[in-house]
C-alpha angles and dihedrals in degrees: 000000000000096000087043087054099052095038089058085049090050091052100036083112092062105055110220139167091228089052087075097018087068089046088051091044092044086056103060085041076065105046093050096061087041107259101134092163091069105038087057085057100045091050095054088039089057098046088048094068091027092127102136128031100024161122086143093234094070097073102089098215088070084054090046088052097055092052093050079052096055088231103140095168086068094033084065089037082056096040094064081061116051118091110267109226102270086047099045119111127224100263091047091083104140084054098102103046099045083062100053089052092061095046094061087042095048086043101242095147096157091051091044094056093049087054105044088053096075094063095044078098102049137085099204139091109298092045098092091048081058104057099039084053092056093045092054088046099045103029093243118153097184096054081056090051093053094044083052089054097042086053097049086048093052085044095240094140100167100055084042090060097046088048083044086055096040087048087064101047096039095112124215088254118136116256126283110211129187138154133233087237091063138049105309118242116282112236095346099221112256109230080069084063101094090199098035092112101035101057096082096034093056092040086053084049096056097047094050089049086049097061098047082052 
């Protein structure tokens, strides 16, 4: 964080998305291991040089950081920002994903299937978010199985491991669906919040990686 830091002043001659996005990025690095301090600081630090590529919402990290925050309000504040699939540039690839993941958090189970959809035919990022989004919506455990195997493939163990652990608290319940345009869902269950169990273990984590620094 502090190289990325230091790297956004040097270049502050030179405006650049990137300048604000590794900021952003950097942020939500700080709040997973549970310093909230500095990832305060990185977030306003990132919206103070933000001159090209904004608005600032459309940087996913700040969505993904109101969901570790459990701050929904903002998460659908954030939501309204960041690119849809057919507006998303290269370098938003976790775009799509971190979308999906409000969706499920806000409740929007109608607008997250019709998303995830689109990437049911594609091998590429957003494809395992897929398929975890449609499990939780659909209650089926297969779809989360399959988003757990294309993780490990692509070697992102960690998200592996959260969709392993969601795939064993998704009830059989039916389907709850909603849309943004009407009244949110009220108390969205917990075993849909792909990040409802990690949040304190990666905080205790940190902690515990802070003190041996």
């Amino acid at each position: 964080r502090r190289s990325s830091d230091l790297a956004a002043t040097a270049n502050a001659e030179l405006p650049c998305q990137f300048n604000w996005r590794s900021l952003a990025k950097c942020a939500l690095a700080c709040a997973h291991v549970g310093d909230e301090q500095e990832a305060h600081r990185l977030e306003e630090r990132a919206e103070d040089i933000l001159l090209v590529g904004g608005p600032l919402g459309r940087e996913p990290a700040l969505l993904r950081l109101a969901l570790l925050r459990g701050d929904l309000d903002t998460a659908e504040r954030r939501l309204l920002q960041v690119p849809i699939p057919d507006e998303a540039w290269p370098w938003d690839v976790d775009a799509p994903g971190a979308r999906l993941d409000a969706l499920i958090a806000l409740g929007a189970y109608e607008q997250a299937e019709e998303e995830a959809e689109r990437f049911l035919d594609t091998e590429g990022y957003a494809t395992p978010f897929a398929l975890r989004t449609l499990g939780i919506v659909r209650r089926e455990p297969a779809q989360i199985d399959a988003a757990t195997a294309r993780f490990e493939a692509m070697g992102l163990d960690w998200y592996a491991e959260e969709t392993r652990d969601l795939r064993q608290r998704v009830s059989a319940t039916p389907k709850r669906r909603a849309s943004l345009s009407t009244e949110r869902a009220t108390s969205p269950d917990p075993s849909d919040l792909p990040s409802s169990r990690w949040r304190s273990e990666e905080r205790r984590v940190g902690k515990e990686c802070r003190s041996r620094w």
